Amino acid sequence: MAESQPLDADHRSLGVALYNDTWRLLEKERTPGEDDELLHQAHASAYHWRKAPECEPKNRARGEWLCSRVYSVLGRPEPALHHAERCLAITEASPENMDEFDLPFAYEALARAHSVAGNREEAARFERLAREAAEPMTDAEDRELVLKDLATL
């Protein structure tokens, strides 16, 4: 068995770059090969963020959110729900470390994943929770991002 070697990479930079490129792929029409790339990039971003020395719970929650979004977009409800549930669990476990948009987006991920799974009641419940959590947000731009995403459910 090969001995584990440390990566000579800057995990944070890789996590950020992969996160941003995942969005590039999410926002375009993709080929089946690009769907595979999208999925692998989302997981790679989450992995590199976890390995970054400056990783905080909010970074882990956002990585889970991204994986959930990608699985939802690809029509794969079981892993979408898994990652959305992880996102919410991390967000709820460390509220002091989150930004005000993290909780509404955790609920949005669950609404989207339940929608993909055909669970209409749960999707509606989590969409309502996301809207309620977004209501008191003080940053109007962030609130608008949450509401814009909810409008795509």
PDB file of C-alpha atoms in Angstrom:
ATOM      1  CA  MET A   1       0.000   0.000   0.000  1.00  0.00           C
ATOM      2  CA  ALA A   2       1.340   3.421  -0.944  1.00  0.00           C
ATOM      3  CA  GLU A   3       2.321   5.755   1.820  1.00  0.00           C
ATOM      4  CA  SER A   4       0.144   8.849   2.133  1.00  0.00           C
ATOM      5  CA  GLN A   5       1.873  11.972   0.896  1.00  0.00           C
ATOM      6  CA  PRO A   6       0.866  15.487   1.928  1.00  0.00           C
ATOM      7  CA  LEU A   7      -0.518  17.621  -0.871  1.00  0.00           C
ATOM      8  CA  ASP A   8       1.663  20.508  -1.938  1.00  0.00           C
ATOM      9  CA  ALA A   9      -1.451  22.523  -2.680  1.00  0.00           C
ATOM     10  CA  ASP A  10      -3.117  25.469  -1.048  1.00  0.00           C
ATOM     11  CA  HIS A  11      -6.366  23.817  -0.027  1.00  0.00           C
ATOM     12  CA  ARG A  12      -8.242  27.089   0.466  1.00  0.00           C
ATOM     13  CA  SER A  13      -7.328  28.377  -3.005  1.00  0.00           C
ATOM     14  CA  LEU A  14      -8.324  25.083  -4.581  1.00  0.00           C
ATOM     15  CA  GLY A  15     -11.605  25.040  -2.644  1.00  0.00           C
ATOM     16  CA  VAL A  16     -12.470  28.554  -3.783  1.00  0.00           C
ATOM     17  CA  ALA A  17     -11.465  27.975  -7.408  1.00  0.00           C
ATOM     18  CA  LEU A  18     -13.416  24.726  -7.622  1.00  0.00           C
ATOM     19  CA  TYR A  19     -16.476  26.309  -5.954  1.00  0.00           C
ATOM     20  CA  ASN A  20     -16.461  29.160  -8.460  1.00  0.00           C
ATOM     21  CA  ASP A  21     -15.972  26.859 -11.444  1.00  0.00           C
ATOM     22  CA  THR A  22     -18.789  24.654 -10.195  1.00  0.00           C
ATOM     23  CA  TRP A  23     -21.041  27.717 -10.523  1.00  0.00           C
ATOM     24  CA  ARG A  24     -19.781  28.277 -14.063  1.00  0.00           C
ATOM     25  CA  LEU A  25     -20.922  24.765 -14.942  1.00  0.00           C
ATOM     26  CA  LEU A  26     -24.202  25.104 -13.043  1.00  0.00           C
ATOM     27  CA  GLU A  27     -25.133  28.191 -15.046  1.00  0.00           C
ATOM     28  CA  LYS A  28     -24.675  26.682 -18.494  1.00  0.00           C
ATOM     29  CA  GLU A  29     -26.180  23.919 -20.583  1.00  0.00           C
ATOM     30  CA  ARG A  30     -23.962  20.930 -19.968  1.00  0.00           C
ATOM     31  CA  THR A  31     -23.020  17.779 -21.770  1.00  0.00           C
ATOM     32  CA  PRO A  32     -23.156  14.485 -19.831  1.00  0.00           C
ATOM     33  CA  GLY A  33     -19.380  14.740 -19.428  1.00  0.00           C
ATOM     34  CA  GLU A  34     -19.747  18.215 -17.947  1.00  0.00           C
ATOM     35  CA  ASP A  35     -22.382  16.859 -15.545  1.00  0.00           C
ATOM     36  CA  ASP A  36     -19.720  14.452 -14.271  1.00  0.00           C
ATOM     37  CA  GLU A  37     -17.222  17.304 -14.007  1.00  0.00           C
ATOM     38  CA  LEU A  38     -19.796  19.394 -12.119  1.00  0.00           C
ATOM     39  CA  LEU A  39     -20.337  16.668  -9.555  1.00  0.00           C
ATOM     40  CA  HIS A  40     -16.646  15.975  -9.060  1.00  0.00           C
ATOM     41  CA  GLN A  41     -15.825  19.674  -8.746  1.00  0.00           C
ATOM     42  CA  ALA A  42     -18.468  20.211  -6.060  1.00  0.00           C
ATOM     43  CA  HIS A  43     -17.064  17.347  -3.999  1.00  0.00           C
ATOM     44  CA  ALA A  44     -13.477  18.442  -4.622  1.00  0.00           C
ATOM     45  CA  SER A  45     -14.311  21.969  -3.477  1.00  0.00           C
ATOM     46  CA  ALA A  46     -15.886  20.653  -0.272  1.00  0.00           C
ATOM     47  CA  TYR A  47     -12.877  18.383   0.303  1.00  0.00           C
ATOM     48  CA  HIS A  48     -10.298  21.131  -0.147  1.00  0.00           C
ATOM     49  CA  TRP A  49     -12.221  23.513   2.090  1.00  0.00           C
ATOM     50  CA  ARG A  50     -12.304  20.828   4.810  1.00  0.00           C
ATOM     51  CA  LYS A  51      -8.516  20.461   4.526  1.00  0.00           C
ATOM     52  CA  ALA A  52      -7.819  24.214   4.615  1.00  0.00           C
ATOM     53  CA  PRO A  53      -6.371  25.377   7.937  1.00  0.00           C
ATOM     54  CA  GLU A  54      -8.832  28.287   7.965  1.00  0.00           C
ATOM     55  CA  CYS A  55     -11.885  26.049   7.464  1.00  0.00           C
ATOM     56  CA  GLU A  56     -14.746  26.935   9.769  1.00  0.00           C
ATOM     57  CA  PRO A  57     -18.152  25.309  10.220  1.00  0.00           C
ATOM     58  CA  LYS A  58     -19.690  27.794   7.776  1.00  0.00           C
ATOM     59  CA  ASN A  59     -17.260  26.616   5.072  1.00  0.00           C
ATOM     60  CA  ARG A  60     -18.211  22.999   5.705  1.00  0.00           C
ATOM     61  CA  ALA A  61     -21.924  23.881   5.625  1.00  0.00           C
ATOM     62  CA  ARG A  62     -21.494  25.723   2.326  1.00  0.00           C
ATOM     63  CA  GLY A  63     -19.645  22.760   0.829  1.00  0.00           C
ATOM     64  CA  GLU A  64     -22.536  20.494   1.811  1.00  0.00           C
ATOM     65  CA  TRP A  65     -24.967  23.044   0.353  1.00  0.00           C
ATOM     66  CA  LEU A  66     -23.073  23.062  -2.955  1.00  0.00           C
ATOM     67  CA  CYS A  67     -23.052  19.266  -3.179  1.00  0.00           C
ATOM     68  CA  SER A  68     -26.781  19.211  -2.447  1.00  0.00           C
ATOM     69  CA  ARG A  69     -27.448  21.808  -5.148  1.00  0.00           C
ATOM     70  CA  VAL A  70     -25.472  19.856  -7.721  1.00  0.00           C
ATOM     71  CA  TYR A  71     -27.254  16.593  -6.918  1.00  0.00           C
ATOM     72  CA  SER A  72     -30.610  18.403  -7.103  1.00  0.00           C
ATOM     73  CA  VAL A  73     -29.743  19.890 -10.486  1.00  0.00           C
ATOM     74  CA  LEU A  74     -28.726  16.418 -11.677  1.00  0.00           C
ATOM     75  CA  GLY A  75     -32.041  14.969 -10.473  1.00  0.00           C
ATOM     76  CA  ARG A  76     -30.521  12.733  -7.793  1.00  0.00           C
ATOM     77  CA  PRO A  77     -32.716  13.153  -4.699  1.00  0.00           C
ATOM     78  CA  GLU A  78     -31.079  10.748  -2.228  1.00  0.00           C
ATOM     79  CA  PRO A  79     -27.616  12.356  -2.195  1.00  0.00           C
ATOM     80  CA  ALA A  80     -29.216  15.825  -2.528  1.00  0.00           C
ATOM     81  CA  LEU A  81     -31.178  15.182   0.671  1.00  0.00           C
ATOM     82  CA  HIS A  82     -28.134  13.725   2.423  1.00  0.00           C
ATOM     83  CA  HIS A  83     -25.992  16.791   1.759  1.00  0.00           C
ATOM     84  CA  ALA A  84     -28.840  19.220   2.505  1.00  0.00           C
ATOM     85  CA  GLU A  85     -29.410  17.534   5.863  1.00  0.00           C
ATOM     86  CA  ARG A  86     -25.659  17.751   6.614  1.00  0.00           C
ATOM     87  CA  CYS A  87     -25.726  21.441   5.680  1.00  0.00           C
ATOM     88  CA  LEU A  88     -28.581  22.151   8.085  1.00  0.00           C
ATOM     89  CA  ALA A  89     -27.024  20.071  10.886  1.00  0.00           C
ATOM     90  CA  ILE A  90     -23.716  21.954  10.643  1.00  0.00           C
ATOM     91  CA  THR A  91     -25.517  25.299  10.421  1.00  0.00           C
ATOM     92  CA  GLU A  92     -27.658  24.586  13.474  1.00  0.00           C
ATOM     93  CA  ALA A  93     -24.707  23.217  15.476  1.00  0.00           C
ATOM     94  CA  SER A  94     -22.624  26.399  15.024  1.00  0.00           C
ATOM     95  CA  PRO A  95     -24.998  29.370  14.690  1.00  0.00           C
ATOM     96  CA  GLU A  96     -22.367  31.728  16.076  1.00  0.00           C
ATOM     97  CA  ASN A  97     -20.088  30.907  13.142  1.00  0.00           C
ATOM     98  CA  MET A  98     -22.667  31.418  10.400  1.00  0.00           C
ATOM     99  CA  ASP A  99     -23.543  34.452   8.333  1.00  0.00           C
ATOM    100  CA  GLU A 100     -27.189  35.458   8.257  1.00  0.00           C
ATOM    101  CA  PHE A 101     -27.757  33.825   4.859  1.00  0.00           C
ATOM    102  CA  ASP A 102     -26.507  30.373   5.882  1.00  0.00           C
ATOM    103  CA  LEU A 103     -29.695  29.206   7.625  1.00  0.00           C
ATOM    104  CA  PRO A 104     -32.089  30.320   4.869  1.00  0.00           C
ATOM    105  CA  PHE A 105     -29.870  28.626   2.289  1.00  0.00           C
ATOM    106  CA  ALA A 106     -29.755  25.425   4.363  1.00  0.00           C
ATOM    107  CA  TYR A 107     -33.556  25.399   4.299  1.00  0.00           C
ATOM    108  CA  GLU A 108     -33.519  26.212   0.576  1.00  0.00           C
ATOM    109  CA  ALA A 109     -31.297  23.172  -0.052  1.00  0.00           C
ATOM    110  CA  LEU A 110     -33.752  20.960   1.787  1.00  0.00           C
ATOM    111  CA  ALA A 111     -36.704  22.454  -0.084  1.00  0.00           C
ATOM    112  CA  ARG A 112     -34.974  21.846  -3.418  1.00  0.00           C
ATOM    113  CA  ALA A 113     -33.887  18.304  -2.540  1.00  0.00           C
ATOM    114  CA  HIS A 114     -37.366  17.371  -1.297  1.00  0.00           C
ATOM    115  CA  SER A 115     -38.840  18.834  -4.478  1.00  0.00           C
ATOM    116  CA  VAL A 116     -36.531  16.661  -6.594  1.00  0.00           C
ATOM    117  CA  ALA A 117     -37.576  13.671  -4.461  1.00  0.00           C
ATOM    118  CA  GLY A 118     -41.253  14.447  -5.086  1.00  0.00           C
ATOM    119  CA  ASN A 119     -41.919  15.248  -1.423  1.00  0.00           C
ATOM    120  CA  ARG A 120     -44.170  18.254  -2.071  1.00  0.00           C
ATOM    121  CA  GLU A 121     -45.234  18.839   1.537  1.00  0.00           C
ATOM    122  CA  GLU A 122     -41.681  18.765   2.862  1.00  0.00           C
ATOM    123  CA  ALA A 123     -40.485  20.952  -0.013  1.00  0.00           C
ATOM    124  CA  ALA A 124     -43.184  23.515   0.814  1.00  0.00           C
ATOM    125  CA  ARG A 125     -42.371  23.352   4.540  1.00  0.00           C
ATOM    126  CA  PHE A 126     -38.664  24.006   3.994  1.00  0.00           C
ATOM    127  CA  GLU A 127     -39.390  26.747   1.464  1.00  0.00           C
ATOM    128  CA  ARG A 128     -41.580  28.449   4.089  1.00  0.00           C
ATOM    129  CA  LEU A 129     -38.814  28.075   6.699  1.00  0.00           C
ATOM    130  CA  ALA A 130     -36.293  29.563   4.247  1.00  0.00           C
ATOM    131  CA  ARG A 131     -38.544  32.565   3.577  1.00  0.00           C
ATOM    132  CA  GLU A 132     -39.114  33.073   7.312  1.00  0.00           C
ATOM    133  CA  ALA A 133     -35.371  32.859   8.013  1.00  0.00           C
ATOM    134  CA  ALA A 134     -34.627  35.312   5.187  1.00  0.00           C
ATOM    135  CA  GLU A 135     -37.161  37.889   6.359  1.00  0.00           C
ATOM    136  CA  PRO A 136     -35.059  39.432   9.169  1.00  0.00           C
ATOM    137  CA  MET A 137     -31.828  39.489   7.138  1.00  0.00           C
ATOM    138  CA  THR A 138     -30.196  42.911   7.320  1.00  0.00           C
ATOM    139  CA  ASP A 139     -28.217  42.636   4.088  1.00  0.00           C
ATOM    140  CA  ALA A 140     -30.748  43.351   1.328  1.00  0.00           C
ATOM    141  CA  GLU A 141     -28.481  41.930  -1.381  1.00  0.00           C
ATOM    142  CA  ASP A 142     -28.046  38.621   0.462  1.00  0.00           C
ATOM    143  CA  ARG A 143     -31.785  38.437   1.179  1.00  0.00           C
ATOM    144  CA  GLU A 144     -32.478  39.014  -2.528  1.00  0.00           C
ATOM    145  CA  LEU A 145     -30.115  36.131  -3.426  1.00  0.00           C
ATOM    146  CA  VAL A 146     -32.017  33.795  -1.108  1.00  0.00           C
ATOM    147  CA  LEU A 147     -35.386  34.877  -2.505  1.00  0.00           C
ATOM    148  CA  LYS A 148     -34.127  34.617  -6.074  1.00  0.00           C
ATOM    149  CA  ASP A 149     -32.987  31.028  -5.432  1.00  0.00           C
ATOM    150  CA  LEU A 150     -36.298  30.182  -3.779  1.00  0.00           C
ATOM    151  CA  ALA A 151     -38.114  31.459  -6.857  1.00  0.00           C
ATOM    152  CA  THR A 152     -36.410  28.736  -8.903  1.00  0.00           C
ATOM    153  CA  LEU A 153     -37.919  25.892  -6.873  1.00  0.00           C
TER     154      LEU A 153
END
